[in-house]
Short mmCIF file of C-alpha atoms in Angstrom, two decimals:
data_model
loop_
_atom_site.label_atom_id
_atom_site.label_comp_id
_atom_site.label_asym_id
_atom_site.label_seq_id
_atom_site.Cartn_x
_atom_site.Cartn_y
_atom_site.Cartn_z
CA MET A 618 -12.46 -2.80 30.88
CA ALA A 619 -12.23 -5.28 28.03
CA PHE A 620 -14.49 -8.23 28.52
CA VAL A 621 -13.08 -11.76 28.69
CA ALA A 622 -15.34 -14.80 29.05
CA LEU A 623 -14.17 -17.35 31.62
CA SER A 624 -15.86 -20.56 32.57
CA GLU A 625 -16.32 -21.56 36.22
CA ALA A 626 -13.73 -24.30 35.86
CA GLU A 627 -11.15 -21.84 34.58
CA LYS A 628 -11.86 -19.48 37.46
CA VAL A 629 -11.47 -22.28 40.01
CA TYR A 630 -8.20 -23.30 38.36
CA ILE A 631 -6.81 -19.76 38.61
CA VAL A 632 -7.96 -19.26 42.21
CA HIS A 633 -6.54 -22.56 43.42
CA GLY A 634 -3.26 -21.92 41.64
CA VAL A 635 -2.88 -18.51 43.25
CA GLN A 636 -3.40 -19.99 46.73
CA GLU A 637 -0.29 -22.14 46.03
CA ASP A 638 1.68 -19.12 44.73
CA LEU A 639 1.56 -20.51 41.19
CA ARG A 640 -0.12 -18.52 38.45
CA VAL A 641 -1.24 -19.73 35.04
CA ASP A 642 1.89 -18.50 33.25
CA GLY A 643 4.23 -19.83 35.95
CA ARG A 644 4.85 -16.55 37.77
CA GLY A 645 4.78 -16.11 41.52
CA CYS A 646 2.28 -13.78 43.16
CA GLU A 647 4.70 -10.86 43.25
CA ASP A 648 6.25 -11.17 39.78
CA TYR A 649 5.68 -8.80 36.92
CA ARG A 650 5.43 -9.92 33.31
CA CYS A 651 8.23 -8.89 31.00
CA VAL A 652 8.04 -5.12 30.47
CA GLU A 653 9.37 -3.43 27.33
CA VAL A 654 9.97 0.32 27.54
CA GLU A 655 11.12 2.56 24.74
CA THR A 656 11.31 6.34 24.81
CA ASP A 657 11.34 8.96 22.05
CA VAL A 658 9.00 7.08 19.72
CA VAL A 659 6.90 10.03 18.50
CA SER A 660 8.76 12.93 16.97
CA ASN A 661 6.17 15.73 17.26
CA THR A 662 6.33 15.68 21.05
CA SER A 663 8.64 17.02 23.75
CA GLY A 664 8.88 13.52 25.19
CA SER A 665 7.25 10.18 24.55
CA ALA A 666 7.37 6.58 25.67
CA ARG A 667 5.89 3.24 24.72
CA VAL A 668 5.37 0.46 27.25
CA LYS A 669 4.44 -3.10 26.45
CA LEU A 670 3.46 -5.20 29.49
CA GLY A 671 2.36 -8.60 28.24
CA HIS A 672 -0.59 -7.81 25.97
CA THR A 673 -1.05 -4.29 27.35
CA ASP A 674 0.31 -1.61 25.02
CA ILE A 675 0.48 2.05 26.05
CA LEU A 676 1.83 5.08 24.19
CA VAL A 677 2.36 8.36 26.06
CA GLY A 678 3.21 11.70 24.46
CA VAL A 679 4.17 14.81 26.43
CA LYS A 680 3.82 18.21 24.81
CA ALA A 681 5.16 21.32 26.56
CA GLU A 682 3.25 24.50 25.80
CA MET A 683 3.45 27.97 27.24
CA GLY A 684 0.51 29.32 29.17
CA THR A 685 -0.57 31.30 32.21
CA PRO A 686 -0.11 29.83 35.67
CA LYS A 687 -3.12 28.95 37.79
CA LEU A 688 -4.32 31.74 40.07
CA GLU A 689 -3.75 29.86 43.32
CA LYS A 690 -0.21 28.78 42.33
CA PRO A 691 1.36 31.69 40.46
CA ASN A 692 4.95 30.43 40.73
CA GLU A 693 4.40 27.00 39.28
CA GLY A 694 3.63 25.33 36.01
CA TYR A 695 1.31 22.33 35.92
CA LEU A 696 0.53 19.01 34.28
CA GLU A 697 -2.64 18.15 32.37
CA PHE A 698 -3.53 14.52 31.79
CA PHE A 699 -5.67 13.12 29.02
CA VAL A 700 -6.30 9.43 28.47
CA ASP A 701 -7.66 8.13 25.18
CA CYS A 702 -8.91 4.54 25.22
CA SER A 703 -8.60 3.81 21.55
CA ALA A 704 -10.97 1.46 19.72
CA ASN A 705 -7.88 -0.59 18.79
CA ALA A 706 -8.03 -2.21 22.21
CA THR A 707 -11.59 -3.46 21.94
CA PRO A 708 -14.60 -2.53 19.75
CA GLU A 709 -16.48 -1.46 22.88
CA PHE A 710 -14.27 1.64 23.03
CA GLU A 711 -15.57 2.93 19.71
CA GLY A 712 -17.00 6.43 19.69
CA ARG A 713 -17.61 7.52 23.27
CA GLY A 714 -17.42 4.00 24.71
CA GLY A 715 -13.91 4.47 26.05
CA ASP A 716 -14.59 7.84 27.70
CA ASP A 717 -15.61 6.43 31.11
CA LEU A 718 -12.47 4.37 31.53
CA GLY A 719 -10.37 7.23 30.16
CA THR A 720 -11.75 9.71 32.65
CA GLU A 721 -11.25 7.28 35.53
CA ILE A 722 -7.59 6.75 34.61
CA ALA A 723 -7.00 10.47 34.07
CA ASN A 724 -8.50 11.31 37.47
CA THR A 725 -6.28 8.69 39.11
CA LEU A 726 -3.23 10.22 37.43
CA TYR A 727 -4.22 13.70 38.68
CA ARG A 728 -4.50 12.34 42.20
CA ILE A 729 -1.18 10.56 42.26
CA PHE A 730 0.61 13.69 41.05
CA ASN A 731 -1.31 15.98 43.37
CA ASN A 732 1.47 16.53 45.88
CA LYS A 733 4.45 18.85 46.22
CA SER A 734 7.21 16.34 45.71
CA SER A 735 6.32 14.26 42.63
CA VAL A 736 7.35 16.76 39.99
CA ASP A 737 9.22 20.00 40.62
CA LEU A 738 6.56 22.38 39.33
CA LYS A 739 8.55 25.49 40.25
CA SER A 740 11.10 24.63 37.54
CA LEU A 741 8.26 24.95 35.01
CA CYS A 742 7.68 28.59 35.88
CA ILE A 743 9.02 31.19 33.41
CA SER A 744 7.83 34.43 34.95
CA PRO A 745 5.52 34.40 37.99
CA ARG A 746 1.83 35.13 37.33
CA GLU A 747 2.46 35.55 33.61
CA HIS A 748 4.10 32.62 31.88
CA CYS A 749 4.72 29.03 32.74
CA TRP A 750 5.15 25.70 31.03
CA ILE A 751 2.11 23.45 30.89
CA LEU A 752 2.92 19.80 30.25
CA TYR A 753 0.12 18.03 28.42
CA VAL A 754 0.56 14.33 29.11
CA ASP A 755 -1.52 12.36 26.61
CA VAL A 756 -1.94 8.65 27.18
CA LEU A 757 -3.06 6.41 24.34
CA LEU A 758 -4.26 2.95 25.25
CA LEU A 759 -3.63 0.69 22.27
CA GLU A 760 -4.15 -2.78 23.61
CA CYS A 761 -5.70 -3.93 26.86
CA GLY A 762 -4.25 -7.06 28.43
CA GLY A 763 -4.85 -6.41 32.10
CA ASN A 764 -3.08 -4.20 34.64
CA LEU A 765 -3.68 -0.93 32.86
CA PHE A 766 -2.84 1.43 35.73
CA ASP A 767 0.63 0.04 36.32
CA ALA A 768 1.57 0.13 32.65
CA ILE A 769 0.24 3.67 32.26
CA SER A 770 2.14 4.97 35.27
CA ILE A 771 5.38 3.37 34.03
CA ALA A 772 4.83 4.93 30.61
CA VAL A 773 4.12 8.35 32.12
CA LYS A 774 7.29 8.19 34.20
CA ALA A 775 9.36 7.15 31.17
CA ALA A 776 7.83 9.89 29.01
CA LEU A 777 8.50 12.55 31.66
CA PHE A 778 12.09 11.29 31.90
CA ASN A 779 12.38 11.72 28.13
CA THR A 780 10.78 15.20 28.08
CA ARG A 781 13.03 18.03 26.96
CA ILE A 782 11.67 21.51 27.56
CA PRO A 783 13.36 24.32 25.60
CA ARG A 784 15.20 26.85 27.70
CA VAL A 785 13.69 30.33 27.50
CA ARG A 786 14.82 33.68 28.78
CA VAL A 787 12.60 36.58 29.66
CA LEU A 788 13.99 39.88 28.39
CA GLU A 789 12.66 43.15 29.64
CA ASP A 790 13.16 46.25 27.51
CA GLU A 791 13.04 49.93 28.56
CA GLU A 792 9.25 50.28 28.49
CA GLY A 793 8.83 47.27 30.77
CA LEU A 794 7.47 45.03 28.00
CA LYS A 795 8.57 41.44 28.42
CA ASP A 796 9.75 39.37 25.54
CA ILE A 797 10.39 35.67 25.66
CA GLU A 798 13.46 34.50 23.85
CA LEU A 799 13.98 30.91 22.81
CA SER A 800 17.50 29.61 22.81
CA ASP A 801 19.05 29.14 19.34
CA ASP A 802 20.50 25.76 20.14
CA PRO A 803 17.75 23.10 19.74
CA TYR A 804 19.53 20.85 22.23
CA ASP A 805 19.60 23.48 24.98
CA CYS A 806 16.79 22.06 27.10
CA ILE A 807 15.83 21.51 30.67
CA GLN A 808 15.14 17.99 31.82
CA LEU A 809 12.67 17.14 34.54
CA SER A 810 13.80 15.16 37.52
CA VAL A 811 11.68 12.03 37.81
CA GLU A 812 13.23 10.76 41.05
CA ASN A 813 10.00 11.21 42.98
CA VAL A 814 7.50 10.40 40.24
CA PRO A 815 5.32 7.61 41.61
CA CYS A 816 4.33 4.38 39.92
CA ILE A 817 1.07 2.60 40.55
CA VAL A 818 1.11 -0.97 41.83
CA THR A 819 -2.22 -2.75 41.48
CA LEU A 820 -2.87 -5.67 43.78
CA CYS A 821 -5.81 -7.92 42.98
CA LYS A 822 -7.30 -10.01 45.73
CA ILE A 823 -7.89 -13.55 44.48
CA GLY A 824 -9.19 -15.94 47.14
CA TYR A 825 -7.08 -15.34 50.24
CA ARG A 826 -3.98 -14.04 48.52
CA HIS A 827 -3.22 -11.02 46.39
CA VAL A 828 -1.35 -10.89 43.09
CA VAL A 829 0.68 -8.20 41.39
CA ASP A 830 0.27 -7.50 37.66
CA ALA A 831 -2.90 -9.45 36.98
CA THR A 832 -3.78 -10.54 33.45
CA LEU A 833 -7.31 -10.05 32.09
CA GLN A 834 -8.28 -13.57 33.17
CA GLU A 835 -6.99 -13.03 36.71
CA GLU A 836 -8.79 -9.69 36.93
CA ALA A 837 -12.01 -11.49 36.03
CA CYS A 838 -11.48 -13.80 39.04
CA SER A 839 -10.75 -11.10 41.56
CA LEU A 840 -13.47 -9.23 43.36
CA ALA A 841 -11.48 -6.35 44.79
CA SER A 842 -8.20 -4.61 44.00
CA LEU A 843 -6.07 -2.04 45.71
CA LEU A 844 -4.27 0.62 43.69
CA VAL A 845 -1.28 2.01 45.53
CA SER A 846 0.91 4.72 44.13
CA VAL A 847 4.48 4.35 45.42
CA THR A 848 7.59 6.45 44.84
CA SER A 849 11.11 5.05 44.51
CA LYS A 850 11.75 5.68 48.21
CA GLY A 851 8.70 3.66 49.22
CA VAL A 852 6.51 6.67 50.03
CA VAL A 853 2.83 6.13 49.30
CA THR A 854 1.20 9.09 47.54
CA CYS A 855 -2.25 7.71 46.82
CA MET A 856 -4.30 4.63 47.58
CA ARG A 857 -7.60 3.51 46.17
CA LYS A 858 -9.74 0.43 46.41
CA VAL A 859 -11.53 -0.61 43.24
CA GLY A 860 -13.89 -3.43 42.44
CA LYS A 861 -17.27 -4.72 43.51
CA GLY A 862 -16.09 -6.81 46.46
CA SER A 863 -14.89 -5.76 49.88
CA LEU A 864 -11.52 -5.96 51.62
CA ASP A 865 -10.91 -6.46 55.29
CA PRO A 866 -8.47 -4.05 57.01
CA GLU A 867 -5.75 -6.66 57.60
CA SER A 868 -5.59 -7.50 53.90
CA VAL A 869 -5.32 -3.81 53.15
CA PHE A 870 -2.25 -3.45 55.38
CA GLU A 871 -0.66 -6.59 53.95
CA MET A 872 -1.28 -5.39 50.40
CA MET A 873 0.23 -2.03 51.21
CA GLU A 874 3.42 -3.65 52.51
CA THR A 875 3.64 -5.79 49.37
CA SER A 876 3.11 -2.78 47.17
CA LYS A 877 5.93 -0.84 48.84
CA ARG A 878 8.29 -3.78 48.44
CA VAL A 879 7.33 -4.44 44.82
CA GLY A 880 7.21 -0.73 44.00
CA LYS A 881 10.79 -0.12 45.13
CA LEU A 882 12.03 -2.98 42.93
CA LEU A 883 10.00 -1.69 40.00
CA HIS A 884 11.47 1.77 40.37
CA THR A 885 15.08 0.57 40.55
CA SER A 886 14.74 -1.56 37.41
CA LEU A 887 12.90 1.20 35.54
CA GLN A 888 15.52 3.82 36.46
CA SER A 889 18.37 1.56 35.39
CA VAL A 890 16.72 0.76 32.05
CA LEU A 891 15.94 4.42 31.34
CA HIS A 892 19.49 5.50 32.15
CA LYS A 893 20.90 2.69 30.01
CA GLU A 894 18.73 3.75 27.08
CA GLU A 895 19.74 7.37 27.48
CA SER A 896 23.42 6.44 27.56
CA LEU A 897 23.07 4.89 24.10
CA GLY A 898 22.72 8.44 22.86
CA PRO A 899 20.82 9.89 19.88
CA LYS A 900 22.39 7.37 17.50
CA ARG A 901 20.55 4.39 18.94
CA GLN A 902 18.38 2.35 16.63
CA LYS A 903 14.72 3.10 17.23
CA VAL A 904 12.52 0.03 17.17
CA GLY A 905 9.01 1.30 17.81
CA PHE A 906 6.26 -0.90 16.37
CA LEU A 907 8.46 -2.32 13.62
CA GLY A 908 10.51 -4.60 15.84
CA MET B 622 6.34 30.87 5.10
CA ALA B 623 7.20 33.50 2.52
CA GLY B 624 9.64 32.51 -0.15
CA LEU B 625 9.48 28.75 0.45
CA GLU B 626 9.87 27.02 -2.87
CA LEU B 627 7.89 23.85 -3.17
CA LEU B 628 9.74 22.83 -6.30
CA SER B 629 13.24 24.15 -6.97
CA ASP B 630 14.65 24.86 -10.45
CA GLN B 631 16.54 21.58 -10.43
CA GLY B 632 13.33 19.71 -9.73
CA TYR B 633 13.82 19.01 -6.01
CA ARG B 634 11.06 19.40 -3.43
CA VAL B 635 11.37 20.80 0.09
CA ASP B 636 12.46 17.47 1.58
CA GLY B 637 14.80 16.63 -1.29
CA ARG B 638 12.54 14.29 -3.21
CA ARG B 639 11.85 14.41 -6.92
CA ALA B 640 8.37 15.17 -8.25
CA GLY B 641 7.14 11.58 -8.53
CA GLU B 642 9.09 10.13 -5.62
CA LEU B 643 7.35 8.61 -2.61
CA ARG B 644 8.48 8.92 1.00
CA LYS B 645 10.11 5.86 2.54
CA ILE B 646 7.51 3.26 3.51
CA GLN B 647 8.06 0.76 6.31
CA ALA B 648 5.25 -1.51 7.36
CA ARG B 649 4.56 -4.45 9.60
CA MET B 650 1.57 -6.76 9.94
CA GLY B 651 0.37 -8.55 13.05
CA VAL B 652 1.37 -5.88 15.56
CA PHE B 653 -1.29 -6.72 18.17
CA ALA B 654 -2.10 -10.24 19.24
CA GLN B 655 -5.60 -9.65 20.62
CA ALA B 656 -7.12 -8.09 17.50
CA ASP B 657 -8.21 -10.19 14.53
CA GLY B 658 -5.89 -8.25 12.24
CA SER B 659 -3.52 -5.35 12.75
CA ALA B 660 -0.88 -3.43 10.85
CA TYR B 661 1.49 -0.53 11.30
CA ILE B 662 2.80 1.73 8.56
CA GLU B 663 5.31 4.58 8.42
CA GLN B 664 5.02 6.81 5.38
CA GLY B 665 5.95 10.23 6.68
CA ASN B 666 2.90 9.70 8.85
CA THR B 667 2.67 6.85 11.30
CA ALA B 668 -0.60 4.96 11.32
CA LEU B 669 -1.91 1.87 13.08
CA ALA B 670 -4.88 -0.05 11.76
CA VAL B 671 -6.77 -2.74 13.63
CA VAL B 672 -9.53 -4.96 12.28
CA TYR B 673 -12.13 -6.84 14.29
CA GLY B 674 -14.44 -9.16 12.47
CA PRO B 675 -16.39 -10.46 10.82
CA HIS B 676 -18.50 -10.71 13.96
CA GLU B 677 -22.07 -10.24 15.03
CA ILE B 678 -23.55 -6.79 14.65
CA ARG B 679 -23.12 -4.76 17.83
CA GLY B 680 -25.86 -2.42 18.85
CA SER B 681 -29.13 -2.55 16.94
CA ARG B 682 -29.80 -5.72 14.96
CA ALA B 683 -31.91 -3.66 12.60
CA ARG B 684 -28.77 -2.40 10.92
CA ALA B 685 -27.86 -5.90 9.73
CA LEU B 686 -27.85 -6.23 5.96
CA PRO B 687 -29.39 -9.52 4.73
CA ASP B 688 -27.02 -10.05 1.81
CA ARG B 689 -23.68 -8.58 2.88
CA ALA B 690 -21.50 -7.51 5.78
CA LEU B 691 -21.54 -4.06 7.32
CA VAL B 692 -18.19 -2.27 7.19
CA ASN B 693 -17.66 0.13 10.09
CA CYS B 694 -14.66 2.45 10.15
CA GLN B 695 -13.36 4.88 12.72
CA TYR B 696 -10.56 7.32 12.15
CA SER B 697 -8.83 8.66 15.22
CA SER B 698 -5.71 10.77 15.45
CA ALA B 699 -3.78 11.00 18.69
CA THR B 700 -3.74 14.35 20.47
CA PHE B 701 0.04 14.50 20.08
CA SER B 702 0.02 13.60 16.38
CA THR B 703 0.04 17.11 14.97
CA GLY B 704 2.42 19.99 15.65
CA GLU B 705 -0.27 21.78 17.65
CA ARG B 706 -1.98 19.63 20.22
CA LYS B 707 -5.44 18.41 19.21
CA ARG B 708 -8.16 18.50 21.85
CA ARG B 709 -10.29 15.55 20.85
CA PRO B 710 -8.84 12.47 19.15
CA HIS B 711 -12.07 11.57 17.36
CA GLY B 712 -15.65 12.75 17.07
CA ASP B 713 -14.86 15.97 15.26
CA ARG B 714 -16.04 16.59 11.72
CA LYS B 715 -12.79 15.77 9.97
CA SER B 716 -12.48 12.43 11.74
CA CYS B 717 -16.08 11.53 10.96
CA GLU B 718 -15.58 12.43 7.31
CA MET B 719 -12.40 10.37 7.13
CA GLY B 720 -14.26 7.45 8.70
CA LEU B 721 -16.94 7.67 6.03
CA GLN B 722 -14.35 7.88 3.26
CA LEU B 723 -12.52 4.83 4.60
CA ARG B 724 -15.83 2.99 4.79
CA GLN B 725 -16.62 3.83 1.18
CA THR B 726 -13.17 2.71 0.09
CA PHE B 727 -13.32 -0.63 1.84
CA GLU B 728 -16.88 -1.44 0.91
CA ALA B 729 -15.65 -1.35 -2.68
CA ALA B 730 -12.81 -3.77 -2.02
CA VAL B 731 -13.91 -6.23 0.67
CA LEU B 732 -16.00 -9.18 -0.52
CA THR B 733 -18.87 -8.37 1.81
CA GLN B 734 -21.26 -10.85 0.12
CA LEU B 735 -19.38 -13.70 1.80
CA HIS B 736 -20.41 -12.57 5.30
CA PRO B 737 -24.09 -11.57 5.38
CA ARG B 738 -25.61 -10.14 8.56
CA SER B 739 -22.24 -9.53 10.16
CA GLN B 740 -20.00 -6.56 10.86
CA ILE B 741 -16.38 -5.81 10.06
CA ASP B 742 -14.77 -3.06 12.18
CA ILE B 743 -11.74 -1.20 10.89
CA TYR B 744 -10.15 1.21 13.38
CA VAL B 745 -7.35 3.47 12.26
CA GLN B 746 -5.19 5.41 14.68
CA VAL B 747 -2.78 8.08 13.44
CA LEU B 748 0.22 8.54 15.72
CA GLN B 749 2.09 11.16 13.69
CA ALA B 750 0.46 13.28 11.01
CA ASP B 751 2.58 14.72 8.21
CA GLY B 752 0.40 15.20 5.13
CA GLY B 753 -1.44 12.54 3.17
CA THR B 754 -2.94 10.90 6.26
CA TYR B 755 -5.82 9.42 4.24
CA ALA B 756 -3.37 7.50 2.05
CA ALA B 757 -1.39 6.17 5.01
CA CYS B 758 -4.63 5.08 6.71
CA VAL B 759 -5.89 3.23 3.64
CA ASN B 760 -2.56 1.45 3.18
CA ALA B 761 -2.44 0.44 6.85
CA ALA B 762 -6.07 -0.71 6.77
CA THR B 763 -5.43 -2.85 3.67
CA LEU B 764 -2.62 -4.66 5.47
CA ALA B 765 -4.76 -5.08 8.59
CA VAL B 766 -7.68 -6.52 6.62
CA LEU B 767 -5.27 -8.95 4.93
CA ASP B 768 -3.82 -9.86 8.32
CA ALA B 769 -7.34 -10.62 9.56
CA GLY B 770 -7.85 -12.99 6.67
CA ILE B 771 -10.91 -11.16 5.32
CA PRO B 772 -11.16 -11.75 1.56
CA MET B 773 -10.71 -8.70 -0.63
CA ARG B 774 -11.06 -8.14 -4.35
CA ASP B 775 -7.56 -6.66 -4.54
CA PHE B 776 -5.15 -4.55 -2.49
CA VAL B 777 -6.33 -0.99 -1.93
CA CYS B 778 -3.41 1.36 -2.39
CA ALA B 779 -3.73 5.08 -1.91
CA CYS B 780 -1.62 8.12 -2.54
CA SER B 781 -2.02 11.87 -2.62
CA ALA B 782 -0.92 14.16 -5.42
CA GLY B 783 -0.64 17.89 -6.02
CA PHE B 784 0.24 20.32 -8.77
CA VAL B 785 2.94 22.99 -8.53
CA ASP B 786 4.62 24.97 -11.33
CA GLY B 787 3.31 22.78 -14.10
CA THR B 788 4.52 19.56 -12.45
CA ALA B 789 2.44 16.96 -10.70
CA LEU B 790 3.86 16.00 -7.26
CA ALA B 791 3.14 12.62 -5.70
CA ASP B 792 2.81 11.91 -1.95
CA LEU B 793 2.41 15.38 -0.47
CA SER B 794 3.95 16.24 2.87
CA HIS B 795 2.38 18.60 5.40
CA VAL B 796 4.34 21.60 4.13
CA GLU B 797 3.15 21.02 0.58
CA GLU B 798 -0.46 20.53 1.69
CA ALA B 799 -0.42 23.67 3.79
CA ALA B 800 0.79 25.72 0.83
CA GLY B 801 -2.78 25.64 -0.49
CA GLY B 802 -2.40 24.21 -3.99
CA PRO B 803 -4.71 21.59 -5.50
CA GLN B 804 -4.64 18.21 -3.76
CA LEU B 805 -5.90 14.91 -5.02
CA ALA B 806 -6.44 11.79 -2.91
CA LEU B 807 -6.72 8.55 -4.84
CA ALA B 808 -7.43 5.00 -3.70
CA LEU B 809 -6.77 2.44 -6.38
CA LEU B 810 -7.28 -1.28 -6.87
CA PRO B 811 -3.96 -1.86 -8.68
CA SER B 812 -4.53 -5.05 -10.68
CA SER B 813 -7.65 -3.83 -12.42
CA GLY B 814 -6.80 -0.14 -12.27
CA GLN B 815 -10.23 0.62 -10.78
CA ILE B 816 -10.58 3.69 -8.60
CA ALA B 817 -12.17 3.11 -5.18
CA LEU B 818 -12.08 6.72 -4.03
CA LEU B 819 -11.14 9.98 -5.71
CA GLU B 820 -11.23 13.31 -3.97
CA MET B 821 -9.85 16.65 -5.06
CA ASP B 822 -9.62 19.98 -3.23
CA ALA B 823 -8.94 23.47 -4.53
CA ARG B 824 -8.97 24.58 -8.15
CA LEU B 825 -7.33 22.61 -10.91
CA HIS B 826 -7.72 23.13 -14.66
CA GLU B 827 -9.28 20.11 -16.36
CA ASP B 828 -6.38 19.89 -18.82
CA GLN B 829 -4.03 19.24 -15.93
CA LEU B 830 -6.29 16.73 -14.22
CA GLU B 831 -5.07 13.78 -16.28
CA GLN B 832 -1.43 14.51 -15.43
CA VAL B 833 -2.14 14.71 -11.70
CA LEU B 834 -4.34 11.61 -11.80
CA GLU B 835 -1.65 9.65 -13.61
CA ALA B 836 0.98 10.75 -11.04
CA ALA B 837 -1.24 9.58 -8.19
CA ALA B 838 -2.05 6.31 -9.94
CA GLN B 839 1.62 5.56 -10.62
CA ALA B 840 2.47 6.33 -6.99
CA ALA B 841 -0.33 4.02 -5.84
CA ARG B 842 1.05 1.25 -8.02
CA ASP B 843 4.49 1.82 -6.45
CA VAL B 844 2.89 1.55 -3.02
CA HIS B 845 1.29 -1.72 -4.15
CA THR B 846 4.72 -3.19 -4.96
CA LEU B 847 5.93 -2.34 -1.47
CA LEU B 848 2.84 -3.62 0.34
CA ASP B 849 2.94 -6.83 -1.68
CA ARG B 850 6.50 -7.37 -0.52
CA VAL B 851 5.51 -6.76 3.11
CA VAL B 852 2.67 -9.29 2.90
CA ARG B 853 4.83 -11.96 1.30
CA GLN B 854 7.53 -11.46 3.94
CA HIS B 855 4.96 -11.72 6.72
CA VAL B 856 3.52 -14.92 5.30
CA GLN B 857 7.02 -16.34 4.92
CA GLU B 858 7.85 -15.54 8.56
CA ALA B 859 4.59 -17.07 9.73
CA SER B 860 5.14 -20.25 7.76
CA ILE B 861 8.68 -20.58 9.14
CA LEU B 862 7.25 -20.33 12.66
CA LEU B 863 4.68 -23.00 11.82
CA GLY B 864 7.48 -25.24 10.69
CA ASP B 865 6.53 -25.66 7.03
#
């Protein structure tokens, strides 16, 4: 993670403030910073999204390609995640420096999607055992300002919402040879349902309390964090403790309750924003990095 | 793509431009707050450049140069930037070569004697690739270096050029590059007219070289006008915010 130097006095200031439910920027312990989400920012992809959460900037591109299904799941397509921690975020990520963090985030994404309900993989199947859609979800970390996992999961959900997979038909001729036909209309696509796609809520333990959406400075003060992946209905799909310190079991249960509460709110606001953006239609003015 | 005309009889290219016409350029400086300098440019391609420095040399101190700064460049293109998905964003040969070319270009322009024993990092990220990525990267990096406040001899403006049917084309798109004709990449310091980098691929007759070179140079000068406008607007916005 990007390194930020904090003096002891600054750490004490942050810790004491959090105990009183007052963080450095005036937020409460359960408040998120202002999140900006925009979809359809990259044109070469099937779906894309950009999320800006404070100083954290994430760009996700989803490309749908045809391939063979996995042997153990012949009726389903699948998702492949790749996270690139770009050197833009910090010079330490130059060359192979960002690979460790990238692999950790990618593995977390695999785990939170590793259940039957998150994405309807059967809709990605074209013909069983032969063809299916593989969604390559590529995450690009442009700027690191704390709370990476949350921002990345929001961006992945927004990008999957924006993904349009072309409709194909399998035609079989007399000799039994299959031919895949792409629809002529470029707007004839299938859309994935992202109702059950989870979002990660990271809770950092600072002193005796825990905070949601920690900045880099707050992360430097916390010894342990809990990553909880929550769906819009409040179902937990994955949980992980990170950090050098230890957590006692009561804090873990408290943090889980907070994450479910905060997660549900996060999902409702994200869904409403995504639907509002979609209702603006293809004529909406794209802002991207120029705004 | 059989039968695709790169230059029609009326003088129009595949995307409707004329031979010497550039694609629309939109740019912005100061995109990221945490970096020392950053810039974003859209020129067919979309590229982000970020500058860190001048700062202490990272890694081995032995690489420090006693009389000037070390310029370190990395070129990375996102896996979703091209039509076909790329496996590795950086570390492959093309990215390393681009990094070296960018380094050569900026060592010619940045006043490295003012910062001995230090390092300037320039990281370029391509988000969408559509022909002439080197030129877009150089233009973005120039803006980012200016945003970081690192002194330079002059702007570095780059453009690509090609040659089809006896006419020199400026600012090639991906379709025109893939057609396999000669391609020239030029990085120019506009005020003095000095060339920072010149690279040409494929066969071109030496009689035609001057025409192609002049097309690229004129396009680079046009890019300079646009970038100059972007910088002045950015400085004006910043001074309004400061209350001058």
